[in-house]
PDB file of C-alpha atoms in Angstrom:
ATOM      1  CA  MET A  14     -16.267   3.049  17.414  1.00  0.00           C
ATOM      2  CA  MET A  15     -19.622   2.416  15.746  1.00  0.00           C
ATOM      3  CA  ARG A  16     -19.208   1.448  12.104  1.00  0.00           C
ATOM      4  CA  THR A  17     -21.916   1.604   9.475  1.00  0.00           C
ATOM      5  CA  GLN A  18     -23.213  -1.663   8.062  1.00  0.00           C
ATOM      6  CA  PHE A  19     -21.753  -0.734   4.662  1.00  0.00           C
ATOM      7  CA  LEU A  20     -18.297  -0.216   6.173  1.00  0.00           C
ATOM      8  CA  GLN A  21     -18.566  -3.450   8.184  1.00  0.00           C
ATOM      9  CA  ASP A  22     -19.437  -5.311   4.974  1.00  0.00           C
ATOM     10  CA  LEU A  23     -16.393  -3.822   3.208  1.00  0.00           C
ATOM     11  CA  ILE A  24     -14.144  -4.814   6.116  1.00  0.00           C
ATOM     12  CA  LYS A  25     -15.473  -8.411   6.033  1.00  0.00           C
ATOM     13  CA  GLN A  26     -14.419  -8.596   2.377  1.00  0.00           C
ATOM     14  CA  LEU A  27     -10.894  -7.180   2.928  1.00  0.00           C
ATOM     15  CA  SER A  28      -9.161 -10.427   2.003  1.00  0.00           C
ATOM     16  CA  PRO A  29      -5.609  -9.060   2.406  1.00  0.00           C
ATOM     17  CA  THR A  30      -3.245 -10.617  -0.137  1.00  0.00           C
ATOM     18  CA  LEU A  31       0.534 -10.336   0.044  1.00  0.00           C
ATOM     19  CA  ASP A  32       2.470  -9.489  -3.114  1.00  0.00           C
ATOM     20  CA  SER A  33       5.649 -11.579  -3.373  1.00  0.00           C
ATOM     21  CA  THR A  34       7.688  -8.616  -4.681  1.00  0.00           C
ATOM     22  CA  THR A  35       9.705  -6.357  -2.384  1.00  0.00           C
ATOM     23  CA  TYR A  36       9.299  -2.648  -3.220  1.00  0.00           C
ATOM     24  CA  VAL A  37      11.061   0.628  -2.495  1.00  0.00           C
ATOM     25  CA  TYR A  38      10.134   4.272  -2.880  1.00  0.00           C
ATOM     26  CA  CYS A  39      12.621   6.278  -4.948  1.00  0.00           C
ATOM     27  CA  THR A  40      12.680   9.875  -6.009  1.00  0.00           C
ATOM     28  CA  VAL A  41      14.331  11.127  -9.157  1.00  0.00           C
ATOM     29  CA  PRO A  42      14.875  14.909  -9.106  1.00  0.00           C
ATOM     30  CA  LYS A  43      13.773  16.840 -12.190  1.00  0.00           C
ATOM     31  CA  ALA A  44      12.396  13.697 -13.846  1.00  0.00           C
ATOM     32  CA  LYS A  45       9.069  14.033 -15.632  1.00  0.00           C
ATOM     33  CA  TYR A  46       6.180  11.609 -15.683  1.00  0.00           C
ATOM     34  CA  GLY A  47       6.792   8.845 -18.225  1.00  0.00           C
ATOM     35  CA  GLU A  48      10.545   9.396 -18.543  1.00  0.00           C
ATOM     36  CA  LEU A  49      11.401   6.373 -16.419  1.00  0.00           C
ATOM     37  CA  GLU A  50       8.852   3.977 -17.865  1.00  0.00           C
ATOM     38  CA  HIS A  51      11.584   1.341 -18.356  1.00  0.00           C
ATOM     39  CA  LEU A  52      11.668   0.927 -14.547  1.00  0.00           C
ATOM     40  CA  LYS A  53       8.067  -0.326 -14.728  1.00  0.00           C
ATOM     41  CA  PRO A  54       6.890   1.493 -11.596  1.00  0.00           C
ATOM     42  CA  ILE A  55       3.675   0.244 -10.041  1.00  0.00           C
ATOM     43  CA  VAL A  56       3.156   3.782  -8.730  1.00  0.00           C
ATOM     44  CA  SER A  57       4.468   7.012 -10.188  1.00  0.00           C
ATOM     45  CA  ILE A  58       3.732  10.422  -8.708  1.00  0.00           C
ATOM     46  CA  ALA A  59       4.911  13.681 -10.258  1.00  0.00           C
ATOM     47  CA  GLU A  60       5.886  16.213  -7.593  1.00  0.00           C
ATOM     48  CA  LEU A  61       7.478  19.655  -7.864  1.00  0.00           C
ATOM     49  CA  GLU A  62      10.772  18.180  -6.618  1.00  0.00           C
ATOM     50  CA  GLY A  63      10.809  15.344  -9.118  1.00  0.00           C
ATOM     51  CA  LEU A  64       9.260  11.975  -9.734  1.00  0.00           C
ATOM     52  CA  THR A  65       8.447   9.547  -6.930  1.00  0.00           C
ATOM     53  CA  LEU A  66       8.403   5.920  -8.019  1.00  0.00           C
ATOM     54  CA  VAL A  67       7.455   2.705  -6.284  1.00  0.00           C
ATOM     55  CA  ILE A  68       9.526   0.001  -7.953  1.00  0.00           C
ATOM     56  CA  PRO A  69      10.835  -3.458  -7.133  1.00  0.00           C
ATOM     57  CA  LEU A  70      13.917  -3.426  -4.897  1.00  0.00           C
ATOM     58  CA  GLU A  71      15.952  -5.322  -7.478  1.00  0.00           C
ATOM     59  CA  GLN A  72      15.101  -2.730 -10.125  1.00  0.00           C
ATOM     60  CA  ALA A  73      16.261   0.115  -7.855  1.00  0.00           C
ATOM     61  CA  LYS A  74      19.525  -1.698  -7.146  1.00  0.00           C
ATOM     62  CA  ALA A  75      20.126  -2.375 -10.844  1.00  0.00           C
ATOM     63  CA  GLU A  76      19.583   1.317 -11.667  1.00  0.00           C
ATOM     64  CA  GLY A  77      21.681   2.522  -8.707  1.00  0.00           C
ATOM     65  CA  LEU A  78      18.755   4.489  -7.254  1.00  0.00           C
ATOM     66  CA  ASP A  79      18.728   5.523  -3.612  1.00  0.00           C
ATOM     67  CA  TYR A  80      15.897   4.341  -1.383  1.00  0.00           C
ATOM     68  CA  TYR A  81      15.214   4.616   2.304  1.00  0.00           C
ATOM     69  CA  ARG A  82      13.259   1.559   3.370  1.00  0.00           C
ATOM     70  CA  VAL A  83      12.032  -1.716   1.940  1.00  0.00           C
ATOM     71  CA  PHE A  84       8.287  -2.385   1.719  1.00  0.00           C
ATOM     72  CA  ARG A  85       5.896  -5.176   0.886  1.00  0.00           C
ATOM     73  CA  ARG A  86       2.500  -4.632  -0.687  1.00  0.00           C
ATOM     74  CA  ILE A  87      -0.745  -5.939   0.743  1.00  0.00           C
ATOM     75  CA  THR A  88      -3.682  -5.701  -1.625  1.00  0.00           C
ATOM     76  CA  LEU A  89      -7.125  -5.553  -0.071  1.00  0.00           C
ATOM     77  CA  GLU A  90      -8.840  -7.875  -2.534  1.00  0.00           C
ATOM     78  CA  GLY A  91     -12.412  -7.017  -1.585  1.00  0.00           C
ATOM     79  CA  HIS A  92     -13.791  -4.604  -4.185  1.00  0.00           C
ATOM     80  CA  SER A  93     -13.842  -1.165  -2.593  1.00  0.00           C
ATOM     81  CA  SER A  94     -15.310   1.905  -4.175  1.00  0.00           C
ATOM     82  CA  LEU A  95     -13.243   5.067  -4.484  1.00  0.00           C
ATOM     83  CA  GLU A  96     -16.035   6.585  -2.399  1.00  0.00           C
ATOM     84  CA  ALA A  97     -15.907   3.976   0.398  1.00  0.00           C
ATOM     85  CA  LEU A  98     -15.883   6.376   3.307  1.00  0.00           C
ATOM     86  CA  GLY A  99     -13.803   5.245   6.266  1.00  0.00           C
ATOM     87  CA  LEU A 100     -12.158   2.050   5.014  1.00  0.00           C
ATOM     88  CA  THR A 101      -8.675   3.516   4.613  1.00  0.00           C
ATOM     89  CA  SER A 102      -8.974   5.236   7.968  1.00  0.00           C
ATOM     90  CA  VAL A 103      -9.948   2.006   9.747  1.00  0.00           C
ATOM     91  CA  VAL A 104      -7.071   0.060   8.192  1.00  0.00           C
ATOM     92  CA  THR A 105      -4.378   2.702   8.759  1.00  0.00           C
ATOM     93  CA  SER A 106      -5.571   3.360  12.322  1.00  0.00           C
ATOM     94  CA  LEU A 107      -5.473  -0.348  13.137  1.00  0.00           C
ATOM     95  CA  LEU A 108      -1.882  -0.650  11.904  1.00  0.00           C
ATOM     96  CA  ALA A 109      -0.837   2.661  13.503  1.00  0.00           C
ATOM     97  CA  GLU A 110      -2.061   1.365  16.889  1.00  0.00           C
ATOM     98  CA  ARG A 111       0.528  -1.398  16.450  1.00  0.00           C
ATOM     99  CA  GLY A 112       3.251   1.061  15.423  1.00  0.00           C
ATOM    100  CA  ILE A 113       3.235  -0.088  11.794  1.00  0.00           C
ATOM    101  CA  THR A 114       3.908   2.561   9.161  1.00  0.00           C
ATOM    102  CA  THR A 115       1.582   2.417   6.156  1.00  0.00           C
ATOM    103  CA  ASN A 116       1.561   4.026   2.747  1.00  0.00           C
ATOM    104  CA  VAL A 117      -1.796   3.568   1.055  1.00  0.00           C
ATOM    105  CA  ILE A 118      -2.393   3.794  -2.678  1.00  0.00           C
ATOM    106  CA  ALA A 119      -6.010   3.610  -3.766  1.00  0.00           C
ATOM    107  CA  GLY A 120      -6.505   1.957  -7.105  1.00  0.00           C
ATOM    108  CA  PHE A 121      -9.795   1.932  -8.957  1.00  0.00           C
ATOM    109  CA  TYR A 122     -10.675  -1.569  -7.709  1.00  0.00           C
ATOM    110  CA  HIS A 123      -8.518  -2.127  -4.626  1.00  0.00           C
ATOM    111  CA  ASP A 124      -6.532  -0.387  -1.931  1.00  0.00           C
ATOM    112  CA  HIS A 125      -2.843  -1.254  -1.783  1.00  0.00           C
ATOM    113  CA  ILE A 126      -1.006  -0.894   1.497  1.00  0.00           C
ATOM    114  CA  PHE A 127       2.763  -0.676   1.574  1.00  0.00           C
ATOM    115  CA  VAL A 128       4.158  -1.849   4.899  1.00  0.00           C
ATOM    116  CA  PRO A 129       7.806  -2.086   6.016  1.00  0.00           C
ATOM    117  CA  SER A 130       8.945  -5.587   5.085  1.00  0.00           C
ATOM    118  CA  ASP A 131      10.077  -6.376   8.636  1.00  0.00           C
ATOM    119  CA  ARG A 132       6.484  -5.821   9.908  1.00  0.00           C
ATOM    120  CA  ILE A 133       4.590  -7.644   7.159  1.00  0.00           C
ATOM    121  CA  ASP A 134       3.571 -10.727   9.163  1.00  0.00           C
ATOM    122  CA  GLU A 135       2.207  -8.587  11.983  1.00  0.00           C
ATOM    123  CA  ALA A 136       0.302  -6.361   9.537  1.00  0.00           C
ATOM    124  CA  LEU A 137      -1.282  -9.323   7.735  1.00  0.00           C
ATOM    125  CA  LYS A 138      -2.337 -10.881  11.029  1.00  0.00           C
ATOM    126  CA  ALA A 139      -3.948  -7.618  12.188  1.00  0.00           C
ATOM    127  CA  LEU A 140      -5.835  -7.184   8.902  1.00  0.00           C
ATOM    128  CA  LYS A 141      -7.122 -10.756   8.951  1.00  0.00           C
ATOM    129  CA  GLU A 142      -8.297 -10.283  12.550  1.00  0.00           C
ATOM    130  CA  LEU A 143     -10.064  -7.070  11.521  1.00  0.00           C
ATOM    131  CA  ALA A 144     -11.847  -8.840   8.652  1.00  0.00           C
ATOM    132  CA  SER A 145     -13.086 -11.544  11.040  1.00  0.00           C
ATOM    133  CA  ASN A 146     -14.423  -8.922  13.501  1.00  0.00           C
ATOM    134  CA  PRO A 147     -15.546  -5.900  11.441  1.00  0.00           C
ATOM    135  CA  ALA A 148     -17.725  -4.367  14.157  1.00  0.00           C
ATOM    136  CA  GLY A 149     -14.529  -3.579  16.068  1.00  0.00           C
TER     137      GLY A 149
END
């Protein structure tokens, strides 16, 4: 796939950094945004069914919240614009080719990729290889 120079430059700057915390996705039916602030979620999404939270595993256990799978967060440290066309697609496609599930949260300054904790080493390796060969 031919990538624009701008996209190649963004990929070179990926600098994937692993967060030491282990996270889980939880949903709390009928909860409203802000009600569970004491859990200190790093992501909170209000949905019709309730509130989805991304919180540390230990916090979920302490609160007795159900969760399905355990994730680790990789932050792409290179500054990416919210309008950086194609970066998320390149990263998720790369990991999907390796059978690695990804959940991407775009922050204002960085993209954050949540990967199953048992695949984290493989995901980091793939992202570092991508950054060293952005032309693909």
